[in-house]
Short mmCIF file of C-alpha atoms in Angstrom, two decimals:
data_model
loop_
_atom_site.label_atom_id
_atom_site.label_comp_id
_atom_site.label_asym_id
_atom_site.label_seq_id
_atom_site.Cartn_x
_atom_site.Cartn_y
_atom_site.Cartn_z
CA UNK K 181 41.81 38.18 59.20
CA UNK K 182 40.54 34.72 60.60
CA UNK K 183 42.24 33.12 57.74
CA UNK K 184 46.35 33.88 59.11
CA UNK K 185 45.22 31.67 62.20
CA UNK K 186 45.81 27.40 62.21
CA UNK K 187 42.36 25.29 62.71
CA UNK K 188 44.10 24.85 65.95
CA UNK K 189 44.56 28.65 67.37
CA UNK K 190 40.33 29.31 66.08
CA UNK K 191 39.97 26.54 68.03
CA UNK K 192 42.13 28.11 70.83
CA UNK K 193 40.77 31.36 70.48
CA UNK K 194 37.24 30.19 70.27
CA UNK K 195 37.75 28.32 73.75
CA UNK K 196 39.37 31.91 75.63
CA UNK K 197 36.69 33.71 74.23
CA UNK K 198 34.16 31.31 76.07
CA UNK K 199 35.57 31.45 78.86
CA UNK K 200 37.95 28.91 79.33
CA UNK K 201 40.98 28.91 81.36
CA UNK K 202 44.78 27.74 79.98
CA UNK K 203 44.86 24.62 82.49
CA UNK K 204 41.15 23.75 81.18
CA UNK K 205 41.72 24.36 77.17
CA UNK K 206 44.95 22.47 77.59
CA UNK K 207 43.43 19.43 79.50
CA UNK K 208 40.09 19.92 76.80
CA UNK K 209 43.06 19.53 73.70
CA UNK K 210 45.32 17.09 75.35
CA UNK K 211 48.07 19.97 74.99
CA UNK K 212 49.67 21.25 77.66
CA UNK K 213 49.47 24.38 79.54
CA UNK K 214 52.63 25.44 77.99
CA UNK K 215 50.96 24.67 74.12
CA UNK K 216 47.99 26.27 74.71
CA UNK K 217 49.87 29.57 76.08
CA UNK K 218 52.24 29.32 73.05
CA UNK K 219 49.13 29.82 70.85
CA UNK K 220 47.64 32.06 73.01
CA UNK K 221 50.30 34.61 72.07
CA UNK K 222 51.19 33.60 68.54
CA UNK K 223 47.31 34.37 68.24
CA UNK K 224 47.21 37.83 70.36
CA UNK K 225 50.86 38.86 67.90
CA UNK K 226 48.72 37.39 64.47
CA UNK K 227 45.93 39.46 65.30
CA UNK K 228 47.93 42.44 66.86
CA UNK K 229 45.45 42.04 69.47
CA UNK K 230 47.09 42.66 73.69
CA UNK K 231 45.05 41.30 75.72
CA UNK K 232 42.16 38.42 76.35
CA UNK K 233 38.89 41.77 76.18
CA UNK K 234 39.92 42.28 73.22
CA UNK K 235 40.76 38.58 71.92
CA UNK K 236 36.93 38.41 73.48
CA UNK K 237 35.22 41.20 71.24
CA UNK K 238 37.38 40.03 68.19
CA UNK K 239 35.53 36.50 67.92
CA UNK K 240 32.24 37.56 68.73
CA UNK K 241 32.99 40.48 66.07
CA UNK K 242 34.22 37.25 63.96
CA UNK K 243 31.39 34.57 64.51
CA UNK K 244 33.59 32.31 66.82
CA UNK K 245 31.00 32.78 69.41
CA UNK K 246 27.68 34.48 70.25
CA UNK K 247 27.95 37.64 72.51
CA UNK K 248 24.50 35.81 74.46
CA UNK K 249 26.13 33.40 76.28
#
């Protein structure tokens, strides 16, 4: 499933899963808040995941983040 995401989408997913806010992600990646929101929406659609906790579980299962954070 990770292969269906762009590298930028994987980066945004990792930061979401690490608990960063949309505003923090935008600042860190030098993007607008709207762009980060669009990436999150595209990620959720591509992976058929409908909430942020689901994205976190996905990220842990696929090794994007560690559960021991």
